[in-house]
CSV table of C-alpha atoms and ligand atoms in Angstrom, one decimal:
chain,number,residue,atom,x,y,z
A,209,MET,CA,90.3,98.9,102.2
A,210,PHE,CA,87.1,97.7,103.8
A,211,SER,CA,86.2,101.1,105.1
A,212,LYS,CA,86.9,102.5,101.6
A,213,TRP,CA,84.4,100.0,100.3
A,214,GLN,CA,81.9,100.8,102.9
A,215,ALA,CA,82.2,104.5,102.1
A,216,ILE,CA,80.8,103.9,98.6
A,217,THR,CA,77.1,104.6,98.4
A,218,LEU,CA,75.1,101.4,98.9
A,219,TRP,CA,73.4,101.4,95.5
A,220,LYS,CA,76.8,101.6,93.8
A,221,ARG,CA,78.0,98.7,95.9
A,222,VAL,CA,74.9,96.7,95.0
A,223,LEU,CA,75.6,97.3,91.3
A,224,ILE,CA,79.2,96.4,91.7
A,225,GLY,CA,78.2,93.2,93.4
A,226,LEU,CA,75.7,92.5,90.6
A,227,PHE,CA,78.3,92.8,87.9
A,228,ILE,CA,81.0,90.8,89.8
A,229,GLY,CA,78.4,88.1,90.4
A,230,LEU,CA,77.5,88.1,86.7
A,231,GLY,CA,81.1,87.8,85.7
A,232,ILE,CA,81.9,85.0,88.2
A,233,GLY,CA,78.8,83.0,87.2
A,234,LEU,CA,79.5,83.3,83.5
A,235,ALA,CA,83.2,82.5,84.0
A,236,MET,CA,82.3,79.4,85.9
A,237,ARG,CA,79.8,78.2,83.4
A,238,TYR,CA,82.0,78.7,80.4
A,239,SER,CA,85.2,77.4,82.0
A,240,LEU,CA,84.0,74.5,84.1
A,241,GLY,CA,81.3,73.3,81.8
A,242,VAL,CA,77.6,73.4,82.4
A,243,GLU,CA,77.2,70.6,84.9
A,244,ARG,CA,80.1,71.3,87.1
A,245,ALA,CA,79.4,75.0,87.2
A,246,ALA,CA,75.8,74.3,88.1
A,247,SER,CA,76.6,71.9,90.9
A,248,LEU,CA,79.3,74.1,92.3
A,249,ALA,CA,76.9,77.1,92.2
A,250,ASP,CA,74.1,75.1,93.8
A,251,THR,CA,76.2,73.8,96.7
A,252,VAL,CA,78.7,76.6,97.4
A,253,ILE,CA,77.3,79.9,96.1
A,254,LYS,CA,73.5,79.6,96.4
A,255,PRO,CA,73.4,79.2,100.2
A,256,PHE,CA,74.9,82.7,100.6
A,257,GLY,CA,72.2,84.1,98.3
A,258,ASP,CA,69.5,82.2,100.1
A,259,ALA,CA,70.7,83.5,103.5
A,260,PHE,CA,70.4,87.0,102.2
A,261,VAL,CA,66.9,86.4,100.8
A,262,ARG,CA,65.8,84.8,104.1
A,263,LEU,CA,67.1,87.8,106.0
A,264,ILE,CA,65.0,90.2,104.0
A,265,LYS,CA,62.0,87.9,103.9
A,266,MET,CA,62.2,87.7,107.7
A,267,LEU,CA,61.5,91.5,107.8
A,268,ILE,CA,58.4,91.5,105.5
A,269,ILE,CA,55.7,90.9,108.1
A,270,PRO,CA,57.3,92.8,111.0
A,271,LEU,CA,57.9,95.8,108.6
A,272,ILE,CA,54.3,95.8,107.2
A,273,ALA,CA,52.7,95.3,110.6
A,274,THR,CA,54.6,98.1,112.4
A,275,THR,CA,55.1,100.6,109.6
A,276,LEU,CA,51.5,100.4,108.4
A,277,VAL,CA,50.0,100.8,111.8
A,278,ALA,CA,52.3,103.7,112.6
A,279,GLY,CA,51.6,105.1,109.1
A,280,VAL,CA,47.8,105.0,109.6
A,281,THR,CA,48.0,106.6,113.1
A,282,ALA,CA,50.4,109.3,111.6
A,283,MET,CA,47.7,110.2,109.1
A,284,GLY,CA,45.5,111.4,112.0
A,285,ASP,CA,42.2,110.9,110.2
A,286,PRO,CA,40.8,107.6,109.0
A,287,LYS,CA,39.0,109.3,106.2
A,288,LYS,CA,42.3,110.1,104.5
A,289,LEU,CA,42.8,106.4,104.0
A,290,GLY,CA,39.9,106.3,101.5
A,291,THR,CA,41.5,109.0,99.4
A,292,LEU,CA,44.9,107.4,99.6
A,293,GLY,CA,43.5,104.0,98.7
A,294,ALA,CA,41.5,105.4,95.7
A,295,ARG,CA,44.5,107.3,94.4
A,296,THR,CA,46.8,104.3,94.8
A,297,ILE,CA,44.6,101.9,93.0
A,298,GLY,CA,43.8,104.4,90.3
A,299,MET,CA,47.5,105.0,89.7
A,300,TYR,CA,48.3,101.3,89.7
A,301,LEU,CA,45.7,100.8,87.0
A,302,VAL,CA,46.9,103.7,84.9
A,303,THR,CA,50.5,102.4,84.9
A,304,THR,CA,49.4,98.9,84.2
A,305,PHE,CA,47.4,100.2,81.2
A,306,PHE,CA,50.5,101.8,79.8
A,307,ALA,CA,52.5,98.6,80.4
A,308,VAL,CA,50.1,96.3,78.7
A,309,SER,CA,49.8,98.7,75.7
A,310,LEU,CA,53.5,98.9,75.5
A,311,GLY,CA,53.9,95.1,75.6
A,312,LEU,CA,51.4,94.7,72.8
A,313,LEU,CA,52.9,97.4,70.7
A,314,MET,CA,56.5,96.0,71.0
A,315,GLY,CA,55.2,92.5,70.4
A,316,THR,CA,53.6,93.7,67.2
A,317,ILE,CA,56.8,95.5,66.1
A,318,ILE,CA,59.4,92.9,67.1
A,319,GLN,CA,57.3,89.8,66.4
A,320,PRO,CA,59.0,87.5,69.0
A,321,GLY,CA,57.1,84.4,67.9
A,322,VAL,CA,57.6,84.4,64.2
A,323,GLY,CA,59.4,81.2,63.1
A,324,VAL,CA,59.3,79.6,66.6
A,325,ASN,CA,58.2,76.0,67.0
A,326,TYR,CA,57.1,75.8,70.6
A,327,GLU,CA,55.8,72.3,70.1
A,328,SER,CA,59.4,71.2,70.5
A,329,ALA,CA,59.2,71.7,74.2
A,330,SER,CA,60.6,68.6,75.9
A,331,ALA,CA,58.2,66.2,77.6
A,332,GLU,CA,60.3,66.7,80.7
A,333,ALA,CA,59.7,70.4,80.7
A,334,VAL,CA,56.0,69.9,80.1
A,335,ASP,CA,55.8,67.6,83.1
A,336,SER,CA,57.7,69.8,85.4
A,337,VAL,CA,55.7,72.9,84.4
A,338,LYS,CA,52.3,71.1,84.8
A,339,GLY,CA,52.8,70.6,88.5
A,340,LYS,CA,54.0,74.1,89.0
A,341,ILE,CA,51.0,75.6,87.1
A,342,GLU,CA,48.6,73.5,89.3
A,343,THR,CA,50.3,75.0,92.4
A,344,ALA,CA,50.1,78.5,91.0
A,345,ASP,CA,46.4,78.0,90.2
A,346,ALA,CA,45.6,76.6,93.6
A,347,ALA,CA,45.0,80.1,94.9
A,348,GLY,CA,41.4,79.7,93.7
A,349,GLY,CA,39.0,82.1,92.0
A,350,LEU,CA,38.8,85.8,92.4
A,351,VAL,CA,36.0,85.7,95.0
A,352,GLU,CA,37.9,83.3,97.3
A,353,ARG,CA,41.0,85.4,96.9
A,354,LEU,CA,39.1,88.6,97.9
A,355,LEU,CA,37.6,86.8,100.9
A,356,ASP,CA,41.0,85.6,101.9
A,357,ILE,CA,42.1,89.2,102.4
A,358,ILE,CA,40.1,89.1,105.6
A,359,PRO,CA,42.0,87.0,108.1
A,360,THR,CA,39.9,84.8,110.3
A,361,ASN,CA,42.9,84.5,112.6
A,362,PRO,CA,45.3,87.5,112.3
A,363,VAL,CA,48.0,85.7,114.3
A,364,GLU,CA,47.9,82.9,111.8
A,365,ALA,CA,48.1,85.4,109.0
A,366,LEU,CA,51.1,87.0,110.5
A,367,ALA,CA,52.7,83.7,111.2
A,368,SER,CA,52.2,82.4,107.7
A,369,GLY,CA,53.5,85.5,106.1
A,370,ALA,CA,50.2,86.3,104.3
A,371,VAL,CA,50.7,89.9,103.0
A,372,LEU,CA,47.2,91.1,102.1
A,373,PRO,CA,45.5,89.9,105.3
A,374,THR,CA,48.4,91.5,107.3
A,375,ILE,CA,47.8,94.8,105.5
A,376,PHE,CA,44.1,94.5,106.1
A,377,PHE,CA,44.5,93.8,109.8
A,378,ALA,CA,47.2,96.5,110.3
A,379,ILE,CA,45.1,99.2,108.7
A,380,LEU,CA,42.2,98.3,111.0
A,381,ILE,CA,44.4,98.4,114.1
A,382,GLY,CA,45.7,101.8,113.0
A,383,VAL,CA,42.1,103.0,112.5
A,384,GLY,CA,41.2,101.5,116.0
A,385,ILE,CA,44.0,103.5,117.6
A,386,LEU,CA,42.8,106.7,115.9
A,387,LEU,CA,39.2,106.1,117.0
A,388,ALA,CA,40.2,105.3,120.6
A,389,GLY,CA,42.1,108.6,121.0
A,390,PRO,CA,44.2,109.4,124.0
A,391,PRO,CA,43.7,106.0,125.8
A,392,ALA,CA,45.4,104.4,122.9
A,393,ASP,CA,48.5,106.6,123.1
A,394,PRO,CA,50.8,103.9,124.6
A,395,VAL,CA,49.8,101.5,121.8
A,396,LYS,CA,50.4,104.2,119.2
A,397,LYS,CA,53.8,105.0,120.6
A,398,PHE,CA,54.7,101.3,120.7
A,399,PHE,CA,54.0,100.9,117.0
A,400,GLU,CA,55.9,104.1,116.2
A,401,SER,CA,59.0,103.0,118.0
A,402,ALA,CA,58.7,99.4,116.8
A,403,ALA,CA,58.5,100.7,113.2
A,404,GLU,CA,61.7,102.6,113.8
A,405,VAL,CA,63.4,99.5,115.2
A,406,VAL,CA,62.4,97.3,112.3
A,407,MET,CA,63.5,99.9,109.8
A,408,ARG,CA,67.0,100.0,111.5
A,409,VAL,CA,67.2,96.2,111.2
A,410,THR,CA,66.2,96.5,107.5
A,411,ILE,CA,69.0,99.1,107.0
A,412,LEU,CA,71.4,96.7,108.7
A,413,VAL,CA,70.4,93.8,106.5
A,414,MET,CA,70.7,96.0,103.5
A,415,GLU,CA,74.4,96.3,104.2
A,416,LEU,CA,74.7,92.7,103.1
A,417,ALA,CA,72.9,93.4,99.8
A,418,PRO,CA,76.0,93.7,97.7
A,419,TYR,CA,77.2,90.2,98.8
A,420,GLY,CA,73.7,88.7,98.6
A,421,VAL,CA,73.2,90.1,95.1
A,422,LEU,CA,76.7,88.9,94.1
A,423,ALA,CA,75.9,85.4,95.2
A,424,LEU,CA,72.5,85.3,93.6
A,425,MET,CA,73.8,86.6,90.3
A,426,ALA,CA,76.7,84.2,90.2
A,427,TRP,CA,74.3,81.3,90.9
A,428,VAL,CA,71.8,82.4,88.2
A,429,MET,CA,74.5,82.9,85.6
A,430,ALA,CA,76.3,79.7,86.4
A,431,THR,CA,73.2,77.6,86.3
A,432,GLN,CA,71.3,79.4,83.4
A,433,GLY,CA,74.0,81.2,81.4
A,434,ILE,CA,72.8,83.7,78.9
A,435,GLU,CA,71.4,81.1,76.5
A,436,VAL,CA,68.1,82.9,76.9
A,437,VAL,CA,69.5,85.4,74.4
A,438,LEU,CA,70.0,82.7,71.9
A,439,ASN,CA,66.8,80.8,72.5
A,440,MET,CA,64.4,83.5,73.4
A,441,GLY,CA,66.2,86.3,71.6
A,442,LYS,CA,63.4,88.4,70.3
A,443,LEU,CA,61.1,87.7,73.3
A,444,ALA,CA,64.0,88.8,75.6
A,445,ILE,CA,64.7,91.9,73.5
A,446,ALA,CA,61.0,92.9,73.3
A,447,LEU,CA,60.7,92.4,77.1
A,448,TYR,CA,63.9,94.3,78.1
A,449,LEU,CA,63.1,97.1,75.7
A,450,SER,CA,59.5,97.5,76.9
A,451,CYS,CA,60.5,97.4,80.5
A,452,GLY,CA,63.2,99.9,79.9
A,453,ILE,CA,60.7,102.3,78.2
A,454,GLN,CA,58.2,101.7,80.9
A,455,ILE,CA,60.7,102.7,83.6
A,456,VAL,CA,62.3,105.7,81.9
A,457,LEU,CA,59.3,107.0,80.0
A,458,VAL,CA,56.2,106.2,82.0
A,459,TYR,CA,57.6,106.2,85.6
A,460,GLY,CA,60.5,108.5,85.0
A,461,PHE,CA,59.3,111.0,82.5
A,462,LEU,CA,55.5,111.0,82.7
A,463,ILE,CA,55.1,110.5,86.5
A,464,VAL,CA,58.3,111.8,88.1
A,465,VAL,CA,59.2,114.7,85.7
A,466,CYS,CA,55.9,115.8,84.2
A,467,LEU,CA,53.4,115.0,87.0
A,468,LEU,CA,55.5,115.5,90.1
A,469,LYS,CA,58.0,118.1,88.7
A,470,LEU,CA,60.9,116.1,90.3
A,471,PRO,CA,64.2,115.1,88.7
A,472,LEU,CA,64.5,111.7,87.0
A,473,LYS,CA,68.0,111.0,88.0
A,474,GLN,CA,67.2,111.0,91.7
A,475,TYR,CA,64.3,108.7,91.2
A,476,LEU,CA,66.5,106.2,89.4
A,477,ARG,CA,69.3,106.5,91.9
A,478,GLY,CA,66.9,106.3,94.8
A,479,ILE,CA,65.5,102.9,93.7
A,480,ALA,CA,68.7,101.4,92.5
A,481,ASP,CA,69.2,99.2,95.6
A,482,ALA,CA,65.8,97.8,95.3
A,483,GLN,CA,66.2,97.2,91.6
A,484,GLY,CA,69.4,95.3,92.2
A,485,VAL,CA,67.7,93.1,94.8
A,486,ALA,CA,64.6,92.6,92.6
A,487,PHE,CA,66.7,91.7,89.6
A,488,SER,CA,68.7,89.1,91.5
A,489,THR,CA,65.9,87.6,93.5
A,490,ALA,CA,63.1,87.8,90.8
A,491,SER,CA,60.6,88.3,93.6
A,492,SER,CA,58.9,91.6,94.3
A,493,SER,CA,57.6,90.1,97.6
A,494,ALA,CA,61.1,89.2,98.8
A,495,THR,CA,62.3,92.7,97.8
A,496,LEU,CA,59.5,94.5,99.6
A,497,PRO,CA,61.5,95.6,102.7
A,498,VAL,CA,64.2,97.0,100.5
A,499,THR,CA,61.6,98.8,98.4
A,500,ILE,CA,60.1,100.4,101.5
A,501,SER,CA,63.5,101.3,102.8
A,502,CYS,CA,64.5,103.0,99.5
A,503,ALA,CA,61.2,105.0,99.3
A,504,GLU,CA,61.5,106.2,102.8
A,505,ASN,CA,65.2,106.7,103.3
A,506,ASN,CA,66.3,107.7,99.7
A,507,LEU,CA,63.2,109.4,98.3
A,508,GLY,CA,61.6,111.1,101.2
A,509,VAL,CA,58.3,109.2,101.1
A,510,ASP,CA,56.6,109.3,104.4
A,511,LYS,CA,56.0,106.0,106.2
A,512,SER,CA,52.3,106.4,106.2
A,513,VAL,CA,52.4,106.2,102.4
A,514,ALA,CA,55.4,103.8,102.0
A,515,GLY,CA,53.9,101.4,104.5
A,516,SER,CA,50.6,101.1,102.8
A,517,VAL,CA,51.2,101.8,99.1
A,518,LEU,CA,54.2,99.6,98.6
A,519,PRO,CA,53.0,96.3,100.3
A,520,LEU,CA,49.9,96.6,98.2
A,521,GLY,CA,51.9,97.3,95.1
A,522,ALA,CA,54.2,94.3,95.7
A,523,THR,CA,51.1,92.1,95.6
A,524,ILE,CA,48.9,93.7,93.0
A,525,ASN,CA,50.9,96.1,90.8
A,526,MET,CA,53.0,94.2,88.3
A,527,ASP,CA,53.6,96.2,85.2
A,528,GLY,CA,56.6,94.1,84.1
A,529,THR,CA,54.4,91.0,84.4
A,530,ALA,CA,51.6,92.7,82.5
A,531,ILE,CA,54.0,93.6,79.6
A,532,TYR,CA,55.2,90.1,79.6
A,533,LEU,CA,51.8,88.5,79.5
A,534,GLY,CA,50.9,90.6,76.4
A,535,LEU,CA,54.2,89.6,74.8
A,536,VAL,CA,53.7,85.9,75.5
A,537,ALA,CA,50.2,86.1,74.0
A,538,LEU,CA,51.6,87.6,70.8
A,539,PHE,CA,54.5,85.2,70.9
A,540,ALA,CA,52.0,82.2,70.9
A,541,ALA,CA,49.8,83.8,68.3
A,542,GLN,CA,52.7,84.5,65.9
A,543,ALA,CA,54.3,81.0,66.4
A,544,GLY,CA,50.9,79.3,66.0
A,545,GLY,CA,49.8,81.4,63.0
A,546,ILE,CA,46.8,82.8,64.8
A,547,GLU,CA,45.3,85.9,63.2
A,548,LEU,CA,44.5,88.5,65.9
A,549,THR,CA,41.6,90.9,65.7
A,550,ALA,CA,41.2,94.2,67.5
A,551,MET,CA,38.9,92.4,69.9
A,552,HIS,CA,41.6,89.9,70.7
A,553,TYR,CA,44.0,92.7,71.6
A,554,ILE,CA,41.5,94.3,73.9
A,555,MET,CA,40.8,90.9,75.6
A,556,VAL,CA,44.5,90.2,76.0
A,557,ALA,CA,45.0,93.6,77.6
A,558,LEU,CA,42.2,93.0,80.0
A,559,THR,CA,43.1,89.5,81.0
A,560,ALA,CA,46.9,90.4,81.2
A,561,THR,CA,45.9,93.2,83.6
A,562,LEU,CA,43.8,90.9,85.8
A,563,VAL,CA,46.4,88.1,85.8
A,564,SER,CA,49.2,90.5,86.7
A,565,ILE,CA,47.0,91.7,89.7
A,566,GLY,CA,46.4,88.2,90.8
A,567,ALA,CA,49.9,86.8,90.3
A,568,ALA,CA,52.0,86.5,93.5
A,569,GLY,CA,55.3,88.4,93.7
A,570,ILE,CA,57.4,85.2,93.4
A,571,PRO,CA,59.7,83.8,90.7
A,572,SER,CA,57.9,82.8,87.5
A,573,ALA,CA,54.4,83.4,88.8
A,574,GLY,CA,53.6,85.5,85.8
A,575,LEU,CA,54.5,82.9,83.2
A,576,LEU,CA,52.8,80.0,85.1
A,577,LEU,CA,49.5,81.9,85.0
A,578,ALA,CA,49.8,82.8,81.3
A,579,ALA,CA,47.3,80.1,80.2
A,580,THR,CA,44.4,82.4,81.1
A,581,VAL,CA,45.7,85.1,78.7
A,582,LEU,CA,46.4,82.5,76.0
A,583,GLU,CA,42.9,81.2,76.2
A,584,VAL,CA,41.3,84.5,75.0
A,585,ILE,CA,43.2,84.2,71.7
A,586,GLY,CA,42.0,80.7,71.2
A,587,VAL,CA,45.0,78.7,72.5
A,588,GLY,CA,43.7,75.7,74.2
A,589,PRO,CA,45.0,74.3,77.5
A,590,GLU,CA,47.2,71.7,75.9
A,591,GLN,CA,48.9,74.2,73.6
A,592,ALA,CA,49.2,76.7,76.4
A,593,LEU,CA,51.0,74.1,78.4
A,594,LEU,CA,53.5,73.6,75.5
A,595,VAL,CA,54.1,77.4,75.1
A,596,ILE,CA,54.7,77.8,78.9
A,597,ALA,CA,57.0,74.7,79.0
A,598,PHE,CA,58.9,76.0,76.0
A,599,ILE,CA,59.6,79.3,77.6
A,600,PHE,CA,60.0,78.2,81.2
A,601,PRO,CA,63.6,76.9,81.1
A,602,PHE,CA,64.7,80.4,80.0
A,603,ASP,CA,62.2,82.4,82.1
A,604,ARG,CA,64.5,83.4,85.0
A,605,LEU,CA,66.4,86.0,83.0
A,606,LEU,CA,63.1,87.4,81.8
A,607,ASP,CA,61.6,87.3,85.2
A,608,MET,CA,64.5,89.3,86.7
A,609,MET,CA,63.7,92.2,84.4
A,610,ARG,CA,59.9,92.2,84.9
A,611,THR,CA,60.4,92.0,88.7
A,612,LEU,CA,62.7,95.1,88.5
A,613,THR,CA,60.0,96.9,86.6
A,614,ASN,CA,57.3,95.8,89.0
A,615,ILE,CA,59.0,97.4,92.0
A,616,SER,CA,60.0,100.5,90.1
A,617,GLY,CA,56.4,101.1,89.3
A,618,ASP,CA,55.4,100.6,92.9
A,619,VAL,CA,57.9,103.3,94.0
A,620,ALA,CA,56.9,105.8,91.3
A,621,VAL,CA,53.2,105.5,92.4
A,622,ALA,CA,54.2,105.8,96.1
A,623,CYS,CA,56.1,109.1,95.3
A,624,ALA,CA,53.1,110.4,93.4
A,625,VAL,CA,50.5,109.5,96.1
A,626,ALA,CA,52.9,110.9,98.8
A,627,LYS,CA,53.3,114.2,96.9
A,628,TRP,CA,49.5,114.7,96.5
A,629,ASP,CA,49.0,114.0,100.2
A,630,GLY,CA,51.7,116.4,101.3
A,631,ASN,CA,53.7,113.4,102.5
A,632,LEU,CA,56.8,113.7,100.2
A,633,ASP,CA,59.9,115.3,101.6
A,634,GLU,CA,61.0,116.9,98.3
A,635,GLU,CA,64.3,118.1,99.7
A,636,ALA,CA,65.2,114.5,100.7
A,637,PHE,CA,64.2,113.3,97.2
A,638,ARG,CA,66.4,115.9,95.5
A,639,ARG,CA,69.3,115.3,97.9
A,640,GLU,CA,69.7,111.8,96.5
A,641,ALA,CA,71.5,113.5,93.5
A,642,GLU,CA,74.5,114.2,95.7
A,643,VAL,CA,75.3,110.7,96.8
B,917,LIG,N1,58.6,87.4,89.6
B,917,LIG,C1,57.6,88.4,89.4
B,917,LIG,C2,57.6,89.3,90.7
B,917,LIG,O1,57.8,88.8,91.8
B,917,LIG,C3,56.3,88.0,89.0
B,917,LIG,C4,56.3,87.4,87.6
B,917,LIG,O2,56.6,86.2,87.5
B,917,LIG,O3,56.1,88.1,86.7
B,917,LIG,O4,57.3,90.4,90.7
């Protein structure tokens, strides 16, 4: 029985886990009652989900540090890094532009805010959200954040799990190895073999994904239910639809099919494990090792590209979040009866892009930073707090979908950049169809 289960392809097992978890969670919530279900889920089920999340998070820094150094040395020429970086950032901006436009278009058609009274947000919700927003804002302004990318103490950066400083340091070490030439061969070999080892551990941890995803889904459903559909109906529909279109049309059709001349089905199958983990954890950061593993092992993206493009994507490329921020702005405008001009739309698009770049890949980060986007349409801080507090209790189910979209975009861009660099094993990409 167990070996039969193990013989099923991982992404299918992850999906099965996801649906079983969903069923268990909902069954608990609607048979035991809201409170009992929530306390049981918190004490008995959540620890299993948390254990899985800790296991993947444990791999983030070792994976970036080793894969990225090995990736840079495999490129052979530091100059290639410039082209790779420019293409990556260019593609990230292009996909985010599509995302934001799509969010604004869908928000205009579906009108999620019409008839909503967000002033009814409870005082409790407002208080709890206030503290969270302050923490989310604590990252400081753009200049400080850019400076923070340069670690004053790389060991500390590694130890504290800071992704961007680790990327920065790893790239420089890789470049150093290349510049040093033959004397650096032992260090080069060390990183190559260390990257192999950490990837093996990642694959091992991924075997637990179906159970981790099951536990996380059961917990979310038991504690949150699907009330989001009742309370945030139109916002949820607009977000899920926009994200679906972004994945299938922009990533799948425009990038994979038209630009790369590769089959859509394989792209979707290749990223399904990562999508399952992203959906259940609502954190693109925590999903990163799985995203890297999917790109490398399922889609044939070379580690020089996967190791650099994906960690950067998990921190700065958030198309689902950008869609959402556009939608939240329209939601607030419609609910508050604010007439929007063309200039407002442009400003929302710009700020939503910037905020999505600045948001961390952790649960609810996008919503907690929404005040900046609301400000440009004339929603003051007090009102913005009410809007955020009104949505926050139902945000998890929305967050799950935008996180899934965020990582799907990272992988599509990684495939594109890899192909242009001659670093995509197209045979491996196509092979995914057979599993
Ligand atoms: N949870 C999202 C992520 O990790 C960010 C967001 O809140 O939109 O990608």
